[in-house]
PDB file of C-alpha atoms in Angstrom:
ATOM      1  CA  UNK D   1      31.081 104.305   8.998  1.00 54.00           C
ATOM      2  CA  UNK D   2      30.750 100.709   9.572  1.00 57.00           C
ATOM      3  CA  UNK D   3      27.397  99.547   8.730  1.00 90.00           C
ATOM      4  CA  UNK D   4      24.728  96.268   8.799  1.00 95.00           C
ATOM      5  CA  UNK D   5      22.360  96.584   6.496  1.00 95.00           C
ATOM      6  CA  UNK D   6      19.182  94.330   6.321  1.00 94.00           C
ATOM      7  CA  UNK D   7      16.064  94.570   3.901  1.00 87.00           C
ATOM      8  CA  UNK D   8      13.338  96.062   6.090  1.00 83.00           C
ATOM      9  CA  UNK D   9      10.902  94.214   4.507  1.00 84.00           C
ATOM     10  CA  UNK D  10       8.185  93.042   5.456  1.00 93.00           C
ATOM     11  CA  UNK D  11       9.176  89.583   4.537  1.00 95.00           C
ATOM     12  CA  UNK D  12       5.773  87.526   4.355  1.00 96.00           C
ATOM     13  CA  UNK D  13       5.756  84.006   3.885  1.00 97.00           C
ATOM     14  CA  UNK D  14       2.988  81.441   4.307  1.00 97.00           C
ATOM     15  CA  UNK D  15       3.240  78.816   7.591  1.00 97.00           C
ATOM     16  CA  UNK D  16       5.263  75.997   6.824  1.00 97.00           C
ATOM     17  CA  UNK D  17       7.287  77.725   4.651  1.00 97.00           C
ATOM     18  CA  UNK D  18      11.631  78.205   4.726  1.00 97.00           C
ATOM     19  CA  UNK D  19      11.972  81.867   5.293  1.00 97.00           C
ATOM     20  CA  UNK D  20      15.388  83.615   4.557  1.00 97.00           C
ATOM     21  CA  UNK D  21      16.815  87.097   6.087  1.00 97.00           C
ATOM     22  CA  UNK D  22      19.978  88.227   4.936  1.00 96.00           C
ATOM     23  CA  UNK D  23      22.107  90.818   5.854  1.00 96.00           C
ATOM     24  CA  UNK D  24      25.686  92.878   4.974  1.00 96.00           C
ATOM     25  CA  UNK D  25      28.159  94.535   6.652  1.00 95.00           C
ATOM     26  CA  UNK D  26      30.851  96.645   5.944  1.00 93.00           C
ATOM     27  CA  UNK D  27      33.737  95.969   8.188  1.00 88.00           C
ATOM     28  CA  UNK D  28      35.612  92.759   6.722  1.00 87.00           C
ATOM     29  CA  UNK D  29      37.528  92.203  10.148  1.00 84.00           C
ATOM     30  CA  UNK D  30      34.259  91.507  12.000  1.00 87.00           C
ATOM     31  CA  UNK D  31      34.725  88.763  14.324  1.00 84.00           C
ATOM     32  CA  UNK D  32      30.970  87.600  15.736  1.00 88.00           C
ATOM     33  CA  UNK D  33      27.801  87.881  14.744  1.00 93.00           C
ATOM     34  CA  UNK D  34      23.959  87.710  15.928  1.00 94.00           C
ATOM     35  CA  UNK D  35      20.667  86.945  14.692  1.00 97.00           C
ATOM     36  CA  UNK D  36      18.227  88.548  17.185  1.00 96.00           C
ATOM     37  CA  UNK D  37      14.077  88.079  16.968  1.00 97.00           C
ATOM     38  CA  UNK D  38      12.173  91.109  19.070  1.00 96.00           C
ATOM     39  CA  UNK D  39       8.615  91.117  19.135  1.00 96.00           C
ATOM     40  CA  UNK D  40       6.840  94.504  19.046  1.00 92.00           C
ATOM     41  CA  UNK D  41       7.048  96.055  22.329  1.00 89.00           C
ATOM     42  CA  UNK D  42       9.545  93.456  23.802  1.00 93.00           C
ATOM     43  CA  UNK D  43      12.883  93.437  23.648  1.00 94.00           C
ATOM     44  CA  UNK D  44      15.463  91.273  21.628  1.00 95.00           C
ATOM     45  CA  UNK D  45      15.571  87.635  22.203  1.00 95.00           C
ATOM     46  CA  UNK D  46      18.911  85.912  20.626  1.00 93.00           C
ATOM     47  CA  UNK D  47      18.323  83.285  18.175  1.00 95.00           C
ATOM     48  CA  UNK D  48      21.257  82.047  16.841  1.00 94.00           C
ATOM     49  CA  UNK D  49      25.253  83.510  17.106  1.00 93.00           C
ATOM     50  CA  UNK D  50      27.712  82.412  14.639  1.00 93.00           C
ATOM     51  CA  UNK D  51      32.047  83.336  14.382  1.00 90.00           C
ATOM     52  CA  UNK D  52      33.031  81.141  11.248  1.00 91.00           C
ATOM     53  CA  UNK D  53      32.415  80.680   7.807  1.00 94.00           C
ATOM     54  CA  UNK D  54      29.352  78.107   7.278  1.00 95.00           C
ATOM     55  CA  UNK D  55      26.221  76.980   8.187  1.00 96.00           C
ATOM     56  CA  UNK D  56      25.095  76.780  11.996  1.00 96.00           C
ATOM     57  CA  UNK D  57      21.827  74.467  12.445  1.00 97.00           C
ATOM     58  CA  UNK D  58      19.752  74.996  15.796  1.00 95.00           C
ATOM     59  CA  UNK D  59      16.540  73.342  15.335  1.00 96.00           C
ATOM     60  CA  UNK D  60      14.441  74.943  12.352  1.00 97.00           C
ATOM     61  CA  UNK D  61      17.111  77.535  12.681  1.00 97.00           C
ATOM     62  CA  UNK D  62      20.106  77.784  10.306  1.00 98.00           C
ATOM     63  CA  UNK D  63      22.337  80.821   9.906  1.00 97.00           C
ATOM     64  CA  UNK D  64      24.913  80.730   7.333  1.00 97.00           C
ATOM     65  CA  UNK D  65      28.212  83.192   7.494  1.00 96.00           C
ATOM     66  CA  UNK D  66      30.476  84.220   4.126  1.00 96.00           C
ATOM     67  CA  UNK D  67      33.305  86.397   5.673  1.00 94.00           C
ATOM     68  CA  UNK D  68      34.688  86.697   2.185  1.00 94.00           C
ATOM     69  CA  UNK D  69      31.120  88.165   0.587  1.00 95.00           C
ATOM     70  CA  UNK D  70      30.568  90.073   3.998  1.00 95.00           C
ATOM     71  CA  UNK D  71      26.974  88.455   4.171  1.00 95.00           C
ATOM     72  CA  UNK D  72      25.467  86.776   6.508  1.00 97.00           C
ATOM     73  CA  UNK D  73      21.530  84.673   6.564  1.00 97.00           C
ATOM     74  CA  UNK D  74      19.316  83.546   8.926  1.00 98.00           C
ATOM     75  CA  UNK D  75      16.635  80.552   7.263  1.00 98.00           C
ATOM     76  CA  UNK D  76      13.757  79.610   9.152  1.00 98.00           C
ATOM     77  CA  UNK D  77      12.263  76.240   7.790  1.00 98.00           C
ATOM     78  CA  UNK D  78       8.363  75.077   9.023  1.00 98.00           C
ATOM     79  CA  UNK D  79       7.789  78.910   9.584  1.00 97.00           C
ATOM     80  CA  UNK D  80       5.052  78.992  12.277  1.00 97.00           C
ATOM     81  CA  UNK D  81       2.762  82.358  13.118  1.00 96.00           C
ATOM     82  CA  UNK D  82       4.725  82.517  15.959  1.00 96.00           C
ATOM     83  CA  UNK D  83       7.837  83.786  14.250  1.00 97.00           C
ATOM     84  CA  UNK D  84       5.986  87.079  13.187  1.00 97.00           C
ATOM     85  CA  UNK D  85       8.239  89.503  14.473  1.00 97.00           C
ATOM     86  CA  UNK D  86      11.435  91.964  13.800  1.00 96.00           C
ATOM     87  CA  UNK D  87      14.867  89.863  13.022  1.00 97.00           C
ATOM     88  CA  UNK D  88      18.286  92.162  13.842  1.00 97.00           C
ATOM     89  CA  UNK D  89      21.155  91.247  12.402  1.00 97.00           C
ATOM     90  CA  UNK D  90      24.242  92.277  15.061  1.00 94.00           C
ATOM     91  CA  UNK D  91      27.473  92.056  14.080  1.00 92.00           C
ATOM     92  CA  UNK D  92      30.541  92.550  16.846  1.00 87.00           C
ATOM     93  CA  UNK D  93      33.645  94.149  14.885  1.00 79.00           C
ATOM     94  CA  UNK D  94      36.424  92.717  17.434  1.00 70.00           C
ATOM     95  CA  UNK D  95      37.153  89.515  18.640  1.00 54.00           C
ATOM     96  CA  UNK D  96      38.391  88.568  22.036  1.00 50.00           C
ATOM     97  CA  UNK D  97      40.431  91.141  22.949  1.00 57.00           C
ATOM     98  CA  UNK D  98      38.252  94.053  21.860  1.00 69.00           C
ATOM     99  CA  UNK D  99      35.057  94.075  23.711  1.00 76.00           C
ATOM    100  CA  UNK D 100      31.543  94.905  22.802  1.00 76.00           C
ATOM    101  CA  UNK D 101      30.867  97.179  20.374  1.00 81.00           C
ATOM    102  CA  UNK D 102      27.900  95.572  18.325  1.00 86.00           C
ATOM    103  CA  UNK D 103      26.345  97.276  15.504  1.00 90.00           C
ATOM    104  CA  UNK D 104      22.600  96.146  14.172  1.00 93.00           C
ATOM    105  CA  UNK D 105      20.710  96.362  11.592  1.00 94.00           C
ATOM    106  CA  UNK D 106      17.240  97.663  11.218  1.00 93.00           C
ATOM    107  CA  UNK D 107      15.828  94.653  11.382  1.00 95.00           C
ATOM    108  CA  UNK D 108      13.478  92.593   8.856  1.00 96.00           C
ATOM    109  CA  UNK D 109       9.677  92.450  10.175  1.00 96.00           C
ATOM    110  CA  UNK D 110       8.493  88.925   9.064  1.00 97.00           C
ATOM    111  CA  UNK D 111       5.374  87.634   8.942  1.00 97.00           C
ATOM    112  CA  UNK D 112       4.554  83.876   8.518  1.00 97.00           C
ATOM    113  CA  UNK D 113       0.223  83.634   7.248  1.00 96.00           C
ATOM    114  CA  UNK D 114      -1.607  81.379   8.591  1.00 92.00           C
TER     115      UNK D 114
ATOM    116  CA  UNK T   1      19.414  81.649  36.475  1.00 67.00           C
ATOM    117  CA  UNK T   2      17.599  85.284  36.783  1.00 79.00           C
ATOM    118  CA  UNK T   3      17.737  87.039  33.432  1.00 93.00           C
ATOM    119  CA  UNK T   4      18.678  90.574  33.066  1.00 96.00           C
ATOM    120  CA  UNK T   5      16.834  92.808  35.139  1.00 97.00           C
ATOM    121  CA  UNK T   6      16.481  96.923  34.194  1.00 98.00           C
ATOM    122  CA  UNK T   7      14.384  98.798  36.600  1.00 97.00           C
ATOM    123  CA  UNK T   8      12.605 101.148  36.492  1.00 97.00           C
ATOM    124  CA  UNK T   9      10.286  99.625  33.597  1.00 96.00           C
ATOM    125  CA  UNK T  10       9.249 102.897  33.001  1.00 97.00           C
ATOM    126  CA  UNK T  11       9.890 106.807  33.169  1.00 96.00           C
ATOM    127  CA  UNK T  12       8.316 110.080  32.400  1.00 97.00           C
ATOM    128  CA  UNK T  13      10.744 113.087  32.386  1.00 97.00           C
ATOM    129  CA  UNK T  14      10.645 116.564  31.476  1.00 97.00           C
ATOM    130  CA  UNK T  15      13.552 118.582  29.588  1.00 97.00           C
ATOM    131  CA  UNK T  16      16.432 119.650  31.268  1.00 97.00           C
ATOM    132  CA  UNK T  17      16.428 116.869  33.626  1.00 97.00           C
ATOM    133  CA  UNK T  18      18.272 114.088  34.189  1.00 97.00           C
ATOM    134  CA  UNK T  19      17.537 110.642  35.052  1.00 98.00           C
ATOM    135  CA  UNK T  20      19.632 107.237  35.901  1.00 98.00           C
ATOM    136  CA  UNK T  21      18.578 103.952  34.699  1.00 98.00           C
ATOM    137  CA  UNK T  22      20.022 100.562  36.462  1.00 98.00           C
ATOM    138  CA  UNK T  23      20.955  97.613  34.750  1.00 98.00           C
ATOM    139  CA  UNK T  24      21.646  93.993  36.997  1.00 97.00           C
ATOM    140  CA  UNK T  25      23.263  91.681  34.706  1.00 96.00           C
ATOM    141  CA  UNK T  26      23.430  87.739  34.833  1.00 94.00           C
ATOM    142  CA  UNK T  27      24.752  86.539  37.432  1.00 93.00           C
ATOM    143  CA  UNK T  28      28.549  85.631  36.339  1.00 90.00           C
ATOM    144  CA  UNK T  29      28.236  87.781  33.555  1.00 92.00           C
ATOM    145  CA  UNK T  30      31.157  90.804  33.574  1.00 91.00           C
ATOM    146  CA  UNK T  31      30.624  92.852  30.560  1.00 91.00           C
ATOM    147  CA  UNK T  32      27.471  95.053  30.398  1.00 94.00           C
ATOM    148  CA  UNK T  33      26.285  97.107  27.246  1.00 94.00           C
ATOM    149  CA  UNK T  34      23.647  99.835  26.876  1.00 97.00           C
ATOM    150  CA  UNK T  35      21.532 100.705  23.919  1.00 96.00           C
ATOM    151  CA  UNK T  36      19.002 103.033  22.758  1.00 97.00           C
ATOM    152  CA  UNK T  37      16.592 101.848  20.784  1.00 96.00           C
ATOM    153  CA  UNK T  38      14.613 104.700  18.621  1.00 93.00           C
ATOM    154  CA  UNK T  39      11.891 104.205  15.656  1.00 88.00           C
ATOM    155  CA  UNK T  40      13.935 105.975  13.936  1.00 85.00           C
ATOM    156  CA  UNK T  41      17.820 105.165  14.394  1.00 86.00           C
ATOM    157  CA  UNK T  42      17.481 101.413  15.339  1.00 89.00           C
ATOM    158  CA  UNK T  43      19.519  99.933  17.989  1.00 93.00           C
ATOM    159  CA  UNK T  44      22.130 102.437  18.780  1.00 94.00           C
ATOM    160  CA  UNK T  45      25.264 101.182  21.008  1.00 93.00           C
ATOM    161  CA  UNK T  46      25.908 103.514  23.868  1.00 95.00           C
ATOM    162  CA  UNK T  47      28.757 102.261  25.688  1.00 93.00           C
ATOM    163  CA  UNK T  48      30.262  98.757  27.191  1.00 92.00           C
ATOM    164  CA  UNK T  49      31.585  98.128  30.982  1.00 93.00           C
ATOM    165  CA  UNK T  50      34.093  95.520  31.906  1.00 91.00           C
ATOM    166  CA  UNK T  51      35.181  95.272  35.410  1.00 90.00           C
ATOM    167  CA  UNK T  52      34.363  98.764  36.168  1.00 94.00           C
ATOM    168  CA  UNK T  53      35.996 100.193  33.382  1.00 93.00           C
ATOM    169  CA  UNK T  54      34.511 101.456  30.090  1.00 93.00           C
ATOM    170  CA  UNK T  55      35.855  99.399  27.563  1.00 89.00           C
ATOM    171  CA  UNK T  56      34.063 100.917  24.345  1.00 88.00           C
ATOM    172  CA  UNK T  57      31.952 103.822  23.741  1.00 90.00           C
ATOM    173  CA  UNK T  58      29.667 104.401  20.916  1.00 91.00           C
ATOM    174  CA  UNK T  59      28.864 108.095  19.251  1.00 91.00           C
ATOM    175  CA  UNK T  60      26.294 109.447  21.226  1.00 95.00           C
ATOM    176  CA  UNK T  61      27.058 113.224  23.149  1.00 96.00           C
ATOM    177  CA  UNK T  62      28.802 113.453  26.627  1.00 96.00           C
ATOM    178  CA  UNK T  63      25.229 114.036  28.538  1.00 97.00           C
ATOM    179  CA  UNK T  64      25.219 110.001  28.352  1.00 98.00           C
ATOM    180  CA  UNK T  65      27.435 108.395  31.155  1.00 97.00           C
ATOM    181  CA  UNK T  66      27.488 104.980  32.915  1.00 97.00           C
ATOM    182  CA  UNK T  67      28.942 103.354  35.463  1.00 97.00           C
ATOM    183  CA  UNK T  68      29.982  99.557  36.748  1.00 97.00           C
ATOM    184  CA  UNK T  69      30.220  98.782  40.175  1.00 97.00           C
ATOM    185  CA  UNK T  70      32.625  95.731  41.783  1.00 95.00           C
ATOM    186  CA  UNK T  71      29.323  93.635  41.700  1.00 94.00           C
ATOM    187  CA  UNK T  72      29.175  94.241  38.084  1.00 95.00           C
ATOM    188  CA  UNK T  73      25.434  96.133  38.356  1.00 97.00           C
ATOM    189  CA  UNK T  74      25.609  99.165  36.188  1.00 98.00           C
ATOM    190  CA  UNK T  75      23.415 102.414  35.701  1.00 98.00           C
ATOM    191  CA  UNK T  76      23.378 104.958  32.877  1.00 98.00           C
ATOM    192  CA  UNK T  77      22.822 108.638  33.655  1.00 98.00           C
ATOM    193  CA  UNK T  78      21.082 110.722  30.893  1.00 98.00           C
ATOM    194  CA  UNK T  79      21.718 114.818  31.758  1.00 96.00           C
ATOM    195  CA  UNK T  80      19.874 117.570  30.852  1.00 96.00           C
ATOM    196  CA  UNK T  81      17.299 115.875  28.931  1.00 97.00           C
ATOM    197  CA  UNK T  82      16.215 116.418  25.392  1.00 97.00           C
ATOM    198  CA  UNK T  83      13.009 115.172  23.510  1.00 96.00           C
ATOM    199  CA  UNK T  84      14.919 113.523  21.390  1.00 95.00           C
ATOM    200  CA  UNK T  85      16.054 111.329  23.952  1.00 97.00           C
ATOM    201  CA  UNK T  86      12.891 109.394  24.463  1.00 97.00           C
ATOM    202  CA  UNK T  87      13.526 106.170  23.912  1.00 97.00           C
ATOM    203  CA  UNK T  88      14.051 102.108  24.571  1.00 97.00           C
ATOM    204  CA  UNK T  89      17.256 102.091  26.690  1.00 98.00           C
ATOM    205  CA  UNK T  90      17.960  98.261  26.581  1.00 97.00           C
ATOM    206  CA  UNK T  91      21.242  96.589  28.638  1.00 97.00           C
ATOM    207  CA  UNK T  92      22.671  93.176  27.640  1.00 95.00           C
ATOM    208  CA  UNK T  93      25.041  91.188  29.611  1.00 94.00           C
ATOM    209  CA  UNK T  94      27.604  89.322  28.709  1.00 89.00           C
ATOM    210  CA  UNK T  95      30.460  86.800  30.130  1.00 82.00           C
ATOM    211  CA  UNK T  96      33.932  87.370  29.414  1.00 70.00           C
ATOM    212  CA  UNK T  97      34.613  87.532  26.183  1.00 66.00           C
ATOM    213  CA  UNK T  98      32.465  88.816  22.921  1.00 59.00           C
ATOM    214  CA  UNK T  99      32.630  85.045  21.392  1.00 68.00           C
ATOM    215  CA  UNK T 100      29.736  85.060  24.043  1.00 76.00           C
ATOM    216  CA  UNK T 101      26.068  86.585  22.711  1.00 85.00           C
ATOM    217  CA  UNK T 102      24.937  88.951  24.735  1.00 88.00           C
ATOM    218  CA  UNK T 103      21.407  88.604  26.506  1.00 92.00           C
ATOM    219  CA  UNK T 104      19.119  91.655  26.827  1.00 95.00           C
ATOM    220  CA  UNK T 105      17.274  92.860  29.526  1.00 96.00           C
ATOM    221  CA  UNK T 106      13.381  93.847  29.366  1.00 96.00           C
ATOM    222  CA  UNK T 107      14.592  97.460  29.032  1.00 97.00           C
ATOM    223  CA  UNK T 108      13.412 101.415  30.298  1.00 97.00           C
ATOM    224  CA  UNK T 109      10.998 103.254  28.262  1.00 97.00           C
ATOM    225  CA  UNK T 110      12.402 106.943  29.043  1.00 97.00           C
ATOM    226  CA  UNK T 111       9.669 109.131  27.773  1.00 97.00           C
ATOM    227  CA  UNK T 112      10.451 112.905  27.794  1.00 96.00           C
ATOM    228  CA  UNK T 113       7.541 116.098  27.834  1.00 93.00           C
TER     229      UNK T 113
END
């Protein structure tokens, strides 16, 4: 069964702060993957995608991506309230040629104190 | 550009019936995905259209069933309702290729009695 798995949390961490999600997956040929934010009763909004090992800035966004260690992170730096919300991890197992077929995680509920 | 756009926004059903949700991707966007999202199981994939032709399928029973038209729209058709299947049924669109994220619509709250 190929699965992402992500520490439920809740992840609290005061404004201002860096705050880091990370999440595993079990299928070493996985080709793409997603860091998604919902907010409770919405639906999810994508944040950041990344395909190759590294770090991928975007603003106070940076996700990082170890193929090798099957892990991949999400930081937030100058958390603000307004990240409180659910994080998915999504990870796509094929590339190109293969479609859809995204798996997520449960998510990490994070909330940033005023 | 419109987003994605699922109507209806909401549904009450009862069991044993059946019920087809519509999904109107991105303009330019070909690939369409559903998912069901539960308290319980997460975000679930259901199944992925690509020029009017299911390209992948996830594990859920045969009572779930979709459809793509030429204009790339797609629905979802739930038969014979269970309780179980009250949920957040959420499309995402996608251009050509899965190096592309795919962007969600608002999503159907299917609530069965």
């Amino acid at each position: 069964q190929k699965e992402v798995e992500q520490n439920s949390g809740p992840l609290s961490v005061p404004e201002g702060a860096i705050a880091s999600l990370n999440c595993t997956y079990s299928d070493r040929g996985s080709q793409s993957f997603f860091w998604y934010r919902q907010y409770s009763g919405k639906s999810p909004e994508l944040i950041m995608s990344i395909y190759s090992n590294g770090d991928k800035e975007d603003g106070r966004f940076t996700a990082q991506l170890n193929k090798a260690s099957q892990y991949v992170s999400l930081l937030i730096r100058d958390s603000q309230p307004s990240d409180s919300a659910t994080y998915l991890c999504a990870v796509n197992p094929w590339g190109h040629t293969g479609g859809f077929k995204t798996i997520f995680g449960a998510g990490t509920r994070l909330f940033v104190k005023a | 550009k419109a987003g994605v756009t699922q109507t209806p926004r909401y549904l009450i059903k009862t069991r044993g019936q059946q019920v087809t949700l519509s999904c109107s991707p991105i303009s330019g966007h070909r690939s369409v995905s559903w998912y069901q999202q539960t308290p319980g199981q997460g975000l679930q994939f259901l199944f992925e259209y690509f020029s009017e032709t299911q390209r992948n399928k996830g594990n859920f029973p045969g009572r779930f069933s979709g459809r793509q038209f030429s204009n790339s729209r797609s629905e979802m058709n739930v038969s014979t309702l269970e309780l179980g299947d009250s949920a957040l049924y959420l499309c995402a669109s996608s251009p050509e290729t899965p190096e592309e994220p795919q962007h969600f619509g608002d999503g159907t709250r299917l609530s069965i009695l």
